[in-house]
XYZ file of C-alpha atoms in Angstrom:
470
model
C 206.396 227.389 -19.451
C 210.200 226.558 -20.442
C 212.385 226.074 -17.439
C 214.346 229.182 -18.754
C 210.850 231.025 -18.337
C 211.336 229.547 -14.778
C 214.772 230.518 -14.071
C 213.986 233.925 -15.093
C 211.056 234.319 -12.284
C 213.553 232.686 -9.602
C 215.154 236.287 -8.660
C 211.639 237.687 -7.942
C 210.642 235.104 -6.161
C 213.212 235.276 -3.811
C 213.362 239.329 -3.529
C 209.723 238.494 -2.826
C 210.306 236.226 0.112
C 212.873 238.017 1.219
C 210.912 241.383 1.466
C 207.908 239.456 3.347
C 210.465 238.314 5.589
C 212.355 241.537 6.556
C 208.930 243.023 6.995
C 208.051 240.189 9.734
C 211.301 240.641 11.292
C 210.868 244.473 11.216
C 207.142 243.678 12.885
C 208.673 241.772 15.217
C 211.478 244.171 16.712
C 208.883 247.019 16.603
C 206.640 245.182 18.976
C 209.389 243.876 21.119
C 210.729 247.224 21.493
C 207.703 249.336 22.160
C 206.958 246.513 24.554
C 207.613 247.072 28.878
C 209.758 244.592 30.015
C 207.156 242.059 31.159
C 206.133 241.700 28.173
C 209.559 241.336 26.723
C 209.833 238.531 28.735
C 206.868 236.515 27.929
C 207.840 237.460 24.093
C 211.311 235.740 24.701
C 209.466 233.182 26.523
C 207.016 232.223 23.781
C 209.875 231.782 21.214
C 211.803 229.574 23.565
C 208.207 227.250 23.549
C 208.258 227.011 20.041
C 211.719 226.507 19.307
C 211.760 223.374 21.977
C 208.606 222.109 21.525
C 209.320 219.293 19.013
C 212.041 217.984 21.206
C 210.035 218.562 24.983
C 206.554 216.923 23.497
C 207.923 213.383 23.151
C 210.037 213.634 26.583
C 206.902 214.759 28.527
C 204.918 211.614 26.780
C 203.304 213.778 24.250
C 203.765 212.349 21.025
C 202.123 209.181 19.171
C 204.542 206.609 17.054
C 202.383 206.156 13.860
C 203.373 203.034 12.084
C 201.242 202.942 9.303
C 203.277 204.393 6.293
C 201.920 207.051 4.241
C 201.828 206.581 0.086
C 204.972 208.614 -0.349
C 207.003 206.535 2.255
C 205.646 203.030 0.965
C 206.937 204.078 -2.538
C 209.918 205.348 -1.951
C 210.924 202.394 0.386
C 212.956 199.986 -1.234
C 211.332 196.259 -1.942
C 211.572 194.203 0.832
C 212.432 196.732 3.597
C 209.819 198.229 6.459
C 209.078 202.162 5.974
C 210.615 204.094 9.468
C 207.193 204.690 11.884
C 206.560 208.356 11.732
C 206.747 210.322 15.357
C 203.641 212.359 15.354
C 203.743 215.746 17.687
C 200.145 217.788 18.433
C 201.090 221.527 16.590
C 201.379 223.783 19.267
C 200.308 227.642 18.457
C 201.956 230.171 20.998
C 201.093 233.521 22.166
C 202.816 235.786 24.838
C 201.226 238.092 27.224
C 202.401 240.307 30.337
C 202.244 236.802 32.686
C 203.198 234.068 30.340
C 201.788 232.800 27.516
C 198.937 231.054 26.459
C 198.976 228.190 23.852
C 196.912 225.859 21.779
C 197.450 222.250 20.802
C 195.881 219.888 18.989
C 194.717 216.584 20.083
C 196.431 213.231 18.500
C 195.104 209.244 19.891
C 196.322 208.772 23.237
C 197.667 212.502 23.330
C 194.521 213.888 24.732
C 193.496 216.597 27.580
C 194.313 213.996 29.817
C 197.543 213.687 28.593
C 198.284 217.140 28.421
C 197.301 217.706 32.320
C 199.687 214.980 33.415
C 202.437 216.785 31.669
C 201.501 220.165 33.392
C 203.952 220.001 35.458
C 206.774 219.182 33.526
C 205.829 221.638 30.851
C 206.262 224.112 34.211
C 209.313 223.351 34.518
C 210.498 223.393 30.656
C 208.831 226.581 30.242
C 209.802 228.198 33.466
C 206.899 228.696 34.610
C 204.906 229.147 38.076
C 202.341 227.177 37.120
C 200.850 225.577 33.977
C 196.428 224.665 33.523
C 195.133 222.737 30.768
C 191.954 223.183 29.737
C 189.472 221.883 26.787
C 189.489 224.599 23.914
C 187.012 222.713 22.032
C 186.627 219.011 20.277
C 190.258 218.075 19.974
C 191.644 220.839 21.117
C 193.616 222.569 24.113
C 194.553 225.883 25.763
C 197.681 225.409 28.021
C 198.449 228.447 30.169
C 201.400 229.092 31.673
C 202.754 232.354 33.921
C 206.160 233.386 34.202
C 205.549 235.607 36.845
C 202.665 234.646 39.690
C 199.498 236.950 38.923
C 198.306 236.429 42.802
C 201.147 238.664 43.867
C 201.402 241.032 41.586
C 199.751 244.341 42.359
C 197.171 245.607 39.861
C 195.264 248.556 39.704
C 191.989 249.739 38.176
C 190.875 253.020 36.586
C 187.226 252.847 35.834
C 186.277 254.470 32.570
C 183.117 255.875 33.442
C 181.541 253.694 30.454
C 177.448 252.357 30.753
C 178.584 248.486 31.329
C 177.631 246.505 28.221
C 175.886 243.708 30.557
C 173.588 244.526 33.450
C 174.676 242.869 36.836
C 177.881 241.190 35.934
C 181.113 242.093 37.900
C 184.276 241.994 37.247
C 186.569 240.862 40.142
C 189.934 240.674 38.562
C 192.168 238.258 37.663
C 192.508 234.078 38.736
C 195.895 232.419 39.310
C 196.422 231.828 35.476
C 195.669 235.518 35.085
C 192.582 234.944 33.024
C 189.701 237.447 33.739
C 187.159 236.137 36.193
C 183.680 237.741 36.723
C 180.679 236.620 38.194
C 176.838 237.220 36.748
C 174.558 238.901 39.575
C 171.406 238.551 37.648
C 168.845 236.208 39.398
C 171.277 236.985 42.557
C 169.555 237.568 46.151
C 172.203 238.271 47.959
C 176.652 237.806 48.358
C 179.101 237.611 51.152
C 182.359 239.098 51.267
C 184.301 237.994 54.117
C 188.339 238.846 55.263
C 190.346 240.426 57.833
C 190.412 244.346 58.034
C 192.768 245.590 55.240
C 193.080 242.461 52.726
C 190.256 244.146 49.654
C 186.924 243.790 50.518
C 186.048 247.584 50.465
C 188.059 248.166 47.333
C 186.338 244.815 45.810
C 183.115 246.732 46.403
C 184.253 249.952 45.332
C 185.127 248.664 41.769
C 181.882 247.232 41.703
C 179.820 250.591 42.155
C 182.418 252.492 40.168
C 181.778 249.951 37.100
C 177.949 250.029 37.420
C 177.565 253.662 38.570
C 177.450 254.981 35.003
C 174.368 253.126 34.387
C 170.982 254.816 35.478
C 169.754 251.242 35.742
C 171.286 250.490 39.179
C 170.722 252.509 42.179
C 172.870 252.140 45.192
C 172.438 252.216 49.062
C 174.881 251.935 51.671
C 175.339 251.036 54.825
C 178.423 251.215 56.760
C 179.114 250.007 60.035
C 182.279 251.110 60.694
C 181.888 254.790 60.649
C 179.005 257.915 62.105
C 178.856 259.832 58.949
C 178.472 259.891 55.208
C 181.872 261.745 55.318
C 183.695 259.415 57.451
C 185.084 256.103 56.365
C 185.611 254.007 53.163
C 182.686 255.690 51.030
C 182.739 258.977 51.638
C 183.961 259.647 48.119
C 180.984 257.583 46.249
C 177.936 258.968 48.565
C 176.939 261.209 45.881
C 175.976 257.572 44.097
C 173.953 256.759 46.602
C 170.108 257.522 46.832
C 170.377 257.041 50.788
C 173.272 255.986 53.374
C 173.857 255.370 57.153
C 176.290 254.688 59.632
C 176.338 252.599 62.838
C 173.125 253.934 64.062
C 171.003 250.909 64.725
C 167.974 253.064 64.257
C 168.799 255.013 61.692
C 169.345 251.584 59.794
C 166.063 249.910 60.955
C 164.574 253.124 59.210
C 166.086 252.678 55.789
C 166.043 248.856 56.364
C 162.216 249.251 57.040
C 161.829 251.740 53.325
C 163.751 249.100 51.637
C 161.449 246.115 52.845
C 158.559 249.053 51.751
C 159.862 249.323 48.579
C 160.332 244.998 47.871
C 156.474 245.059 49.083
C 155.562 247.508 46.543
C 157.318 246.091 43.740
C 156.222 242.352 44.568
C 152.563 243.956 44.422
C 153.306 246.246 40.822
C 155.403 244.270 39.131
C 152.858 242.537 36.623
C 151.276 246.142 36.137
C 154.552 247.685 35.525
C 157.052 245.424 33.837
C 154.511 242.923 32.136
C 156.425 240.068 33.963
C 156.595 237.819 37.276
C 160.547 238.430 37.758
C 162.152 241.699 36.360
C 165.219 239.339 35.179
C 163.206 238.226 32.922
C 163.548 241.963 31.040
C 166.421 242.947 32.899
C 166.947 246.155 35.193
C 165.968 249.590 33.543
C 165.633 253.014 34.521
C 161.922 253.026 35.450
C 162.800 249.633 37.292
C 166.621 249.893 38.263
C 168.695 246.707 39.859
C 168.340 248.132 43.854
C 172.179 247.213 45.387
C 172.292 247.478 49.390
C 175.986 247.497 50.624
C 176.191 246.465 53.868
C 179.834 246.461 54.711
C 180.717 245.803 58.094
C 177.603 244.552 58.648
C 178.089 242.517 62.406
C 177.302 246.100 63.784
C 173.506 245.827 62.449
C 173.111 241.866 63.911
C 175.374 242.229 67.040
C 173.492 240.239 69.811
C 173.717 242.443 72.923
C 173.070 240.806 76.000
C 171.463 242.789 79.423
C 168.426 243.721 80.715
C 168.722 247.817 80.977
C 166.258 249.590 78.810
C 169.255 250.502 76.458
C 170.386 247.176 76.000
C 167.108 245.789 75.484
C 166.380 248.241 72.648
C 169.727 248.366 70.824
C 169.071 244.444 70.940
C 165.525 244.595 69.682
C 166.833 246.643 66.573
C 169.680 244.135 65.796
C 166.789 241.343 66.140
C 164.436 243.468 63.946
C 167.134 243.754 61.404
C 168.255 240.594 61.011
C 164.492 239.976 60.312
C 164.504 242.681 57.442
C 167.334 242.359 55.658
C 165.624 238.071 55.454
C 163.215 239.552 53.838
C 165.452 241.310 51.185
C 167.516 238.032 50.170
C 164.909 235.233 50.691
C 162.442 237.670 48.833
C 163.788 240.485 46.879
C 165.798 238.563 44.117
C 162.965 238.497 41.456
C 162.044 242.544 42.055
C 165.389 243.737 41.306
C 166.658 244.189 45.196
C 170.542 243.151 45.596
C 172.365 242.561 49.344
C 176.069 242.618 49.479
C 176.897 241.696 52.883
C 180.661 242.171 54.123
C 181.594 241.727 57.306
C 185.223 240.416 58.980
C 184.453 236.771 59.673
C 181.069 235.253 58.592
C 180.131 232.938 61.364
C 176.450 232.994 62.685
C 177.039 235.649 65.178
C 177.926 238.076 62.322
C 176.107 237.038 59.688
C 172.609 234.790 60.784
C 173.126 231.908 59.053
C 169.806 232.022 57.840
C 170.168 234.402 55.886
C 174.319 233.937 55.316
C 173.163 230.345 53.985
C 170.669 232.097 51.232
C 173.499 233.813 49.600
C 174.558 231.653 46.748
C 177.877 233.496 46.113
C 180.236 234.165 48.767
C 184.204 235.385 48.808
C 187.432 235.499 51.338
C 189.984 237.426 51.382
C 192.507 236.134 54.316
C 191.387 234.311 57.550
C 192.843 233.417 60.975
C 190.925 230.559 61.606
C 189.905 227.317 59.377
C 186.087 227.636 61.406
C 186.268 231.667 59.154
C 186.870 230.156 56.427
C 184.669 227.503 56.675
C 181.889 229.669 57.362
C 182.137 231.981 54.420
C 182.785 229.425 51.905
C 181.217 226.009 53.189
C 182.685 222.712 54.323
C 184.277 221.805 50.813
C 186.887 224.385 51.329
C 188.849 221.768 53.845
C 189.812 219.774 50.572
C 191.387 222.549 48.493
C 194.598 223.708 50.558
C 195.937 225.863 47.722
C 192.738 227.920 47.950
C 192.150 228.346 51.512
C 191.853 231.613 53.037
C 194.249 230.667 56.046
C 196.950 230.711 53.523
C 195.938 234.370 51.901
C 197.701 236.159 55.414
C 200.954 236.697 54.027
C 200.976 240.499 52.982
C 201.829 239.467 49.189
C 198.053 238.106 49.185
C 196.735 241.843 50.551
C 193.565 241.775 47.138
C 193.841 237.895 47.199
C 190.432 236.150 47.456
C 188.753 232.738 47.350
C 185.664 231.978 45.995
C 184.009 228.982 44.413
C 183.038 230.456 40.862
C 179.509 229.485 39.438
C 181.515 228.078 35.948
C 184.483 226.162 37.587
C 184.670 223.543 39.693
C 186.332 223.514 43.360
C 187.272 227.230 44.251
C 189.129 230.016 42.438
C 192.035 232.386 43.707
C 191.420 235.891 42.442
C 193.710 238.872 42.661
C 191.192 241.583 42.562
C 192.818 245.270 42.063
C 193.089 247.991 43.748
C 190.536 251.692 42.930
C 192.378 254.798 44.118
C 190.243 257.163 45.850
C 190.776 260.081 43.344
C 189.096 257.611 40.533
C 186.159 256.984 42.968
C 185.361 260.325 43.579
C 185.684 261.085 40.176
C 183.150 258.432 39.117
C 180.460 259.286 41.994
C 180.767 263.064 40.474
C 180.497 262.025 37.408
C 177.015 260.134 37.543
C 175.383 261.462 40.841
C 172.828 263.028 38.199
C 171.673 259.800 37.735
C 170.867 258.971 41.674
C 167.111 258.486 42.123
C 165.272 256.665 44.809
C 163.612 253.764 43.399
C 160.632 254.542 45.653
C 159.808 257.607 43.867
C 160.684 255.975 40.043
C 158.251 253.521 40.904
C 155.665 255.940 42.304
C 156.018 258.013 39.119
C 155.545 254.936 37.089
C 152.237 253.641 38.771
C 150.999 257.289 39.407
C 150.023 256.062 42.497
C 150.901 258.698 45.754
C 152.103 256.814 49.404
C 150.000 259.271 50.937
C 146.621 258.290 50.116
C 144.676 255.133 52.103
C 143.724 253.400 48.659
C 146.576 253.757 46.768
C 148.670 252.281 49.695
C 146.471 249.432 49.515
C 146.951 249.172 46.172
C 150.418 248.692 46.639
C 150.641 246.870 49.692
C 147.983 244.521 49.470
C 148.179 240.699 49.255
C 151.872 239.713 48.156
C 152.809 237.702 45.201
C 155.493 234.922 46.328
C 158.691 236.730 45.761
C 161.091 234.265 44.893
């Protein structure tokens, strides 16, 4: 091809680059616009990264000095003189979102995650930002996260869709300090604690919970509240319809149900082989024959208070707290491997509201906001006393109202989460929604072993010798 052949494709080629780049700028002011103003923000923010970047990296000690020349630099350089080290800066890739932005670097020698951590906080600072994490993003690579605008603080709300979840037992508690998603997996789970003064989340955390799982006729629900008389009265009035069975602060209405649950652990420790082909129904996960059993407990001091006197009254009301401490042992230490759940929340987890020995077989346990260091201590262990940041004596200011610690099976130390807030309308809408699918899992598993509770040998068919129920 002549170089007049050449000039005459130079127009086109230029209309051409021109086009693709009025279409990128056009792409770009369509998305800024139709953005809210958050996002605006971040959007600014990200192209304020990547225009600086080349001139922050070396001043926050990110760069390398490469002084071996490449072949182009050793022949241009003229005989006799040293070709000019090359400054080498990890490429940074940068992408906005409603708190910040999140980017991705590459790793150079002696610019490695290390490196990158150390600089956190300077990059904070350059960027604007509340706080910047570093993380590994795979072999030579990082994923720095910074947010503008402090996710802990900011309100959030969520609308449940009413959608079967696309994983059994996993729940999704909101968003960490870096605004990343944070859920936890509840399969192989005996029991959790959920711990906080009145008012800071814990019966909306538990509310998004059975609103996310109630579309799926492979989790039953039963609750117990302590706080109130009535199904009508209290927090979960509005998701009743959910649940195959509830009770208030009756201690002997509770012993009752307490007493069918423990029934029902028996008879599925004693079927399960039969039934499910397995030792531990994890191992197929739940199902509607064979549905993951969740017991709320929420307030759940009233079942365990310890009342002290020796008038008949007192000596009964303290028998059933005694008795029911006893069962609901027997649901986390033995339930976990027949499908039987315990969500315990009470104000302040300490022994006399929680027995610690059952309170200490809970592997998972949150906080929302505490008065006291021995609170906190007691619903998230002694290793809480080394991570200030995440301490539940610093969650009372009313910004923190959804904030809670917890220490998260994948991450080390413990997690901040800002966990949102389920209206009651979307509640009640959910429990209407799926309160076809309530069924006691007595009766599904009755059905499914055509065996009938009322005759002698059947009974001791199903509670005969127990399997150990891990």
């Amino acid at each position: 091809m002549t170089v007049q052949e050449l000039n005459g494709y130079a127009p086109l080629v230029v209309v051409a680059a021109l086009t693709l780049i009025a279409v990128w700028a056009v792409v770009w002011i369509v998305r800024y616009a139709m953005a809210d103003p958050m996002m605006r923000a971040s959007i600014r923010q990200a192209v304020r990264v990547r225009r600086t970047w080349k001139r922050l990296a070396p001043m926050a000690g990110l760069s390398v000095t490469d002084k071996t020349p490449t072949a182009l630099a050793a022949f241009s350089t003229a005989e006799g003189k040293t070709p000019k080290p090359r400054v080498l800066i990890p490429a940074l890739k940068v992408q906005p979102d409603r708190f910040g932005i999140v980017a991705r670097a590459n790793c150079l020698p002696k610019v490695s995650l290390e490196e990158f951590q150390k600089a956190a906080p300077y990059l904070a600072d350059a960027w604007r930002c509340e706080r910047v994490s570093v993380l590994p993003d795979g072999p030579g690579q990082v994923i720095i996260r910074g947010v503008r605008v402090d996710p802990l603080t900011t309100r959030t709300e969520h609308v449940p869709t009413g959608a079967v979840p696309k994983k059994a037992a996993v729940w999704d508690l909101g968003v960490d300090e870096y605004a990343q998603p944070v859920a936890v997996d509840l399969s192989q789970v005996p029991g959790v604690t959920v711990a906080g003064l009145p008012g800071y989340g814990k019966t909306s955390l538990i509310n998004r919970l059975i609103c996310d799982w109630a579309p799926s006729p492979a989790v039953q629900f039963v609750g117990f509240d302590g706080k109130v008389s009535k199904a009508h009265e209290g927090d979960y009035a509005d998701l009743v319809k959910r649940m195959f069975a509830f009770v208030g602060d009756d201690l002997e209405e509770a012993n009752g149900e307490l007493n069918r649950l423990v029934e029902l652990r028996r008879a599925r420790s004693s079927s399960i082989r039969s039934v499910l082909g397995v030792k531990s129904m994890w191992e197929v996960g739940p199902s509607e024959k064979w549905p993951l059993v969740v017991a709320v407990m929420d307030e759940v001091h009233t079942y365990f208070r310890d009342y002290k006197g020796n008038d008949p009254k007192t000596k009964k009301l303290a028998a059933l707290a005694a008795e029911n401490a006893r069962l609901v042992e027997d649901l986390v230490k033995k339930g976990r491997s027949v499908g039987i759940l315990v969500i315990l929340a009470t104000q302040k987890s300490t022994g006399d509201a929680i027995p610690t020995f059952i309170r200490d077989v809970c592997p998972i346990g949150l906080s929302f906001a505490q008065k006291t260091a021995e609170a906190a201590v007691a619903a998230l262990g002694e290793d809480i006393r080394n991570w200030d940041d995440a301490n539940p004596i610093n969650l009372q200011n009313p910004a923190y109202v959804g904030v809670a610690s917890m220490s998260h099976q994948s991450r080390p130390g413990f997690t901040r989460i800002r966990t949102p807030y389920v209206a009651d309308a979307d509640a009640a809408r959910i429990a209407e929604d799926t309160a076809h699918l309530t069924r006691n899992p007595m009766d599904l598993l009755i059905a499914h072993t055509g065996l009938s509770l009322s005759k002698a040998d059947d009974v001791s068919v199903l509670f005969g010798d127990e399997p150990n129920a891990a």
